[in-house]
PDB file of C-alpha atoms in Angstrom:
ATOM      1  CA  UNK A   1       0.000   0.000   0.000  1.00 59.00           C
ATOM      2  CA  UNK A   2       0.850   3.615  -0.172  1.00 78.00           C
ATOM      3  CA  UNK A   3       1.801   5.855   2.726  1.00 92.00           C
ATOM      4  CA  UNK A   4       0.923   8.989   0.755  1.00 96.00           C
ATOM      5  CA  UNK A   5      -2.334  10.937   1.329  1.00 96.00           C
ATOM      6  CA  UNK A   6      -3.683  10.453  -2.205  1.00 95.00           C
ATOM      7  CA  UNK A   7      -7.138  11.589  -1.028  1.00 96.00           C
ATOM      8  CA  UNK A   8      -5.815  15.082  -0.280  1.00 97.00           C
ATOM      9  CA  UNK A   9      -6.362  17.884  -2.822  1.00 98.00           C
ATOM     10  CA  UNK A  10      -3.504  18.216  -5.322  1.00 98.00           C
ATOM     11  CA  UNK A  11      -2.307  21.548  -3.865  1.00 97.00           C
ATOM     12  CA  UNK A  12      -1.937  19.914  -0.421  1.00 98.00           C
ATOM     13  CA  UNK A  13      -0.107  16.892  -1.849  1.00 98.00           C
ATOM     14  CA  UNK A  14       2.219  19.195  -3.818  1.00 98.00           C
ATOM     15  CA  UNK A  15       2.900  21.229  -0.661  1.00 97.00           C
ATOM     16  CA  UNK A  16       3.710  18.052   1.274  1.00 97.00           C
ATOM     17  CA  UNK A  17       5.912  16.838  -1.608  1.00 97.00           C
ATOM     18  CA  UNK A  18       7.742  20.168  -1.623  1.00 97.00           C
ATOM     19  CA  UNK A  19       8.308  20.034   2.149  1.00 96.00           C
ATOM     20  CA  UNK A  20       9.538  16.433   1.962  1.00 95.00           C
ATOM     21  CA  UNK A  21      11.805  17.106  -1.002  1.00 95.00           C
ATOM     22  CA  UNK A  22      13.172  20.237   0.664  1.00 94.00           C
ATOM     23  CA  UNK A  23      13.999  18.382   3.885  1.00 94.00           C
ATOM     24  CA  UNK A  24      15.897  15.663   2.006  1.00 93.00           C
ATOM     25  CA  UNK A  25      17.716  18.225  -0.119  1.00 91.00           C
ATOM     26  CA  UNK A  26      18.523  20.393   2.906  1.00 92.00           C
ATOM     27  CA  UNK A  27      20.030  17.477   4.833  1.00 92.00           C
ATOM     28  CA  UNK A  28      22.332  16.291   2.049  1.00 92.00           C
ATOM     29  CA  UNK A  29      23.231  19.835   0.968  1.00 90.00           C
ATOM     30  CA  UNK A  30      24.247  20.816   4.487  1.00 89.00           C
ATOM     31  CA  UNK A  31      26.165  17.554   4.915  1.00 90.00           C
ATOM     32  CA  UNK A  32      27.960  18.225   1.614  1.00 89.00           C
ATOM     33  CA  UNK A  33      29.106  21.678   2.743  1.00 86.00           C
ATOM     34  CA  UNK A  34      30.145  20.556   6.233  1.00 84.00           C
ATOM     35  CA  UNK A  35      31.881  17.263   5.398  1.00 82.00           C
ATOM     36  CA  UNK A  36      33.483  17.920   2.010  1.00 80.00           C
ATOM     37  CA  UNK A  37      34.776  14.829   0.226  1.00 88.00           C
ATOM     38  CA  UNK A  38      33.321  13.450  -2.986  1.00 92.00           C
ATOM     39  CA  UNK A  39      29.949  15.131  -2.503  1.00 91.00           C
ATOM     40  CA  UNK A  40      31.667  18.515  -2.164  1.00 89.00           C
ATOM     41  CA  UNK A  41      33.723  17.868  -5.310  1.00 90.00           C
ATOM     42  CA  UNK A  42      30.435  17.308  -7.152  1.00 91.00           C
ATOM     43  CA  UNK A  43      28.756  20.349  -5.604  1.00 89.00           C
ATOM     44  CA  UNK A  44      31.695  22.766  -5.727  1.00 86.00           C
ATOM     45  CA  UNK A  45      31.102  23.235  -9.477  1.00 87.00           C
ATOM     46  CA  UNK A  46      27.910  25.077  -8.548  1.00 87.00           C
ATOM     47  CA  UNK A  47      29.931  27.445  -6.334  1.00 83.00           C
ATOM     48  CA  UNK A  48      32.813  28.141  -8.740  1.00 82.00           C
ATOM     49  CA  UNK A  49      31.481  31.314 -10.375  1.00 73.00           C
ATOM     50  CA  UNK A  50      32.575  34.326  -8.390  1.00 67.00           C
ATOM     51  CA  UNK A  51      29.116  35.881  -8.112  1.00 72.00           C
ATOM     52  CA  UNK A  52      25.490  34.916  -7.753  1.00 73.00           C
ATOM     53  CA  UNK A  53      24.037  34.599 -11.252  1.00 75.00           C
ATOM     54  CA  UNK A  54      20.834  32.987 -12.535  1.00 77.00           C
ATOM     55  CA  UNK A  55      22.753  30.501 -14.703  1.00 78.00           C
ATOM     56  CA  UNK A  56      24.472  29.176 -11.552  1.00 77.00           C
ATOM     57  CA  UNK A  57      21.172  27.578 -10.599  1.00 81.00           C
ATOM     58  CA  UNK A  58      21.708  24.881 -13.211  1.00 82.00           C
ATOM     59  CA  UNK A  59      25.506  24.667 -13.110  1.00 87.00           C
ATOM     60  CA  UNK A  60      25.617  21.191 -11.601  1.00 89.00           C
ATOM     61  CA  UNK A  61      27.736  18.061 -11.842  1.00 92.00           C
ATOM     62  CA  UNK A  62      25.722  14.978 -12.814  1.00 94.00           C
ATOM     63  CA  UNK A  63      26.773  13.401  -9.497  1.00 93.00           C
ATOM     64  CA  UNK A  64      25.218  16.322  -7.641  1.00 92.00           C
ATOM     65  CA  UNK A  65      21.990  15.931  -9.621  1.00 91.00           C
ATOM     66  CA  UNK A  66      21.880  12.200  -8.866  1.00 94.00           C
ATOM     67  CA  UNK A  67      22.388  12.739  -5.127  1.00 93.00           C
ATOM     68  CA  UNK A  68      19.674  15.435  -5.152  1.00 90.00           C
ATOM     69  CA  UNK A  69      17.244  13.044  -6.840  1.00 89.00           C
ATOM     70  CA  UNK A  70      18.065  10.202  -4.453  1.00 93.00           C
ATOM     71  CA  UNK A  71      17.570  12.333  -1.343  1.00 93.00           C
ATOM     72  CA  UNK A  72      14.769  14.553  -2.619  1.00 91.00           C
ATOM     73  CA  UNK A  73      12.341  12.744  -4.879  1.00 91.00           C
ATOM     74  CA  UNK A  74      13.083   9.016  -4.475  1.00 93.00           C
ATOM     75  CA  UNK A  75      11.780   8.985  -0.874  1.00 94.00           C
ATOM     76  CA  UNK A  76       8.561  10.607  -2.106  1.00 95.00           C
ATOM     77  CA  UNK A  77       8.215   7.932  -4.774  1.00 94.00           C
ATOM     78  CA  UNK A  78       8.746   5.205  -2.170  1.00 94.00           C
ATOM     79  CA  UNK A  79       6.004   6.765  -0.044  1.00 95.00           C
ATOM     80  CA  UNK A  80       3.643   6.590  -3.031  1.00 95.00           C
ATOM     81  CA  UNK A  81       3.495  10.289  -3.948  1.00 96.00           C
ATOM     82  CA  UNK A  82       1.668  10.928  -7.189  1.00 94.00           C
ATOM     83  CA  UNK A  83       3.357  12.103 -10.358  1.00 95.00           C
ATOM     84  CA  UNK A  84       1.317  15.309 -10.414  1.00 97.00           C
ATOM     85  CA  UNK A  85       2.275  16.332  -6.865  1.00 97.00           C
ATOM     86  CA  UNK A  86       5.957  15.637  -7.509  1.00 96.00           C
ATOM     87  CA  UNK A  87       5.821  17.495 -10.828  1.00 96.00           C
ATOM     88  CA  UNK A  88       4.320  20.575  -9.195  1.00 97.00           C
ATOM     89  CA  UNK A  89       6.902  20.456  -6.425  1.00 96.00           C
ATOM     90  CA  UNK A  90       9.670  20.097  -9.033  1.00 94.00           C
ATOM     91  CA  UNK A  91       8.376  23.089 -10.969  1.00 96.00           C
ATOM     92  CA  UNK A  92       8.394  25.214  -7.817  1.00 96.00           C
ATOM     93  CA  UNK A  93      11.970  24.108  -7.083  1.00 94.00           C
ATOM     94  CA  UNK A  94      13.118  24.893 -10.643  1.00 91.00           C
ATOM     95  CA  UNK A  95      11.480  28.327 -10.692  1.00 92.00           C
ATOM     96  CA  UNK A  96      12.732  29.238  -7.237  1.00 90.00           C
ATOM     97  CA  UNK A  97      16.277  28.154  -8.113  1.00 88.00           C
ATOM     98  CA  UNK A  98      16.318  30.677 -10.947  1.00 87.00           C
ATOM     99  CA  UNK A  99      14.941  33.414  -8.680  1.00 87.00           C
ATOM    100  CA  UNK A 100      17.219  32.484  -5.778  1.00 86.00           C
ATOM    101  CA  UNK A 101      20.341  32.701  -7.949  1.00 85.00           C
ATOM    102  CA  UNK A 102      19.310  35.844  -9.826  1.00 85.00           C
ATOM    103  CA  UNK A 103      21.640  38.748  -9.229  1.00 79.00           C
ATOM    104  CA  UNK A 104      18.815  41.186  -8.579  1.00 81.00           C
ATOM    105  CA  UNK A 105      18.049  43.640  -5.817  1.00 81.00           C
ATOM    106  CA  UNK A 106      14.802  42.052  -4.671  1.00 78.00           C
ATOM    107  CA  UNK A 107      13.561  42.853  -1.170  1.00 83.00           C
ATOM    108  CA  UNK A 108      10.811  40.557   0.072  1.00 85.00           C
ATOM    109  CA  UNK A 109      10.500  41.761   3.656  1.00 89.00           C
ATOM    110  CA  UNK A 110       9.505  39.025   6.111  1.00 92.00           C
ATOM    111  CA  UNK A 111       9.232  36.424   3.311  1.00 90.00           C
ATOM    112  CA  UNK A 112      13.024  35.959   3.565  1.00 88.00           C
ATOM    113  CA  UNK A 113      12.375  34.134   6.848  1.00 90.00           C
ATOM    114  CA  UNK A 114      10.482  31.434   4.909  1.00 91.00           C
ATOM    115  CA  UNK A 115      11.755  31.467   1.306  1.00 90.00           C
ATOM    116  CA  UNK A 116      15.335  31.238   0.094  1.00 88.00           C
ATOM    117  CA  UNK A 117      15.484  34.450  -1.957  1.00 87.00           C
ATOM    118  CA  UNK A 118      18.483  36.270  -3.514  1.00 85.00           C
ATOM    119  CA  UNK A 119      18.646  38.632  -0.558  1.00 82.00           C
ATOM    120  CA  UNK A 120      19.595  35.807   1.827  1.00 81.00           C
ATOM    121  CA  UNK A 121      20.972  33.199  -0.589  1.00 80.00           C
ATOM    122  CA  UNK A 122      23.972  35.424  -1.326  1.00 77.00           C
ATOM    123  CA  UNK A 123      25.268  34.382   2.097  1.00 78.00           C
ATOM    124  CA  UNK A 124      25.278  30.758   0.984  1.00 80.00           C
ATOM    125  CA  UNK A 125      27.523  31.553  -1.970  1.00 78.00           C
ATOM    126  CA  UNK A 126      30.149  33.449   0.025  1.00 75.00           C
ATOM    127  CA  UNK A 127      33.586  31.892  -0.094  1.00 64.00           C
ATOM    128  CA  UNK A 128      33.876  29.344   2.762  1.00 59.00           C
ATOM    129  CA  UNK A 129      36.819  31.201   4.313  1.00 56.00           C
ATOM    130  CA  UNK A 130      34.540  34.208   4.873  1.00 55.00           C
ATOM    131  CA  UNK A 131      32.259  32.364   7.262  1.00 55.00           C
ATOM    132  CA  UNK A 132      29.883  29.437   7.746  1.00 59.00           C
ATOM    133  CA  UNK A 133      27.413  28.559   5.053  1.00 72.00           C
ATOM    134  CA  UNK A 134      23.677  28.798   5.471  1.00 80.00           C
ATOM    135  CA  UNK A 135      20.548  28.678   3.301  1.00 81.00           C
ATOM    136  CA  UNK A 136      20.904  25.036   2.308  1.00 86.00           C
ATOM    137  CA  UNK A 137      17.316  24.687   1.111  1.00 88.00           C
ATOM    138  CA  UNK A 138      16.360  25.304  -2.507  1.00 87.00           C
ATOM    139  CA  UNK A 139      13.015  26.957  -1.822  1.00 91.00           C
ATOM    140  CA  UNK A 140      12.712  27.256   1.941  1.00 91.00           C
ATOM    141  CA  UNK A 141      14.943  28.391   4.802  1.00 90.00           C
ATOM    142  CA  UNK A 142      12.859  26.651   7.452  1.00 86.00           C
ATOM    143  CA  UNK A 143      15.624  24.302   8.606  1.00 84.00           C
ATOM    144  CA  UNK A 144      18.496  26.816   8.730  1.00 78.00           C
TER     145      UNK A 144
END
C-alpha cells in the first residue's frame, strides 16, 4: 500500500511533496558543505562562479543531480506520492532556483524568513573562508 495521502487535494499533496523534497535536499546539501569529500567535489562546481548569477542555478555536476534526486524525490516515490504532486513540487523548485540565484536587488520583507530568496541566498555563496554557510534549502529556509 501507499503511505501517501492520495485523497488530499492536489495543492496539499504538492505542498507536502515540496516540504519532503526540501527536507531531504537540505540534509544532504548541508552535509555536503560541512563534510566535504566526494559530494563537495560534485557540488563545488555550482559554487565556482565568483558571483550569484541565474545561470548558476543549473551549473551542476551529474553526481550532484543524482544525489539530489536520491535524497529529494526518491523517498517521495517510495512513499507513493503521485506524479502530479511531484511534478508541481519540481516546478516550484526549478522556478525558485532561478529566482534564488538571480543577481537582482529584490527585497521581500519578512518572506526571507520562509523562502530562500536572492537577498539571503547570497550568504550561501560566500567563499567558505569568509564564514559558515547557510541557506541550504532550494526553496525554503525553514531548517536553517
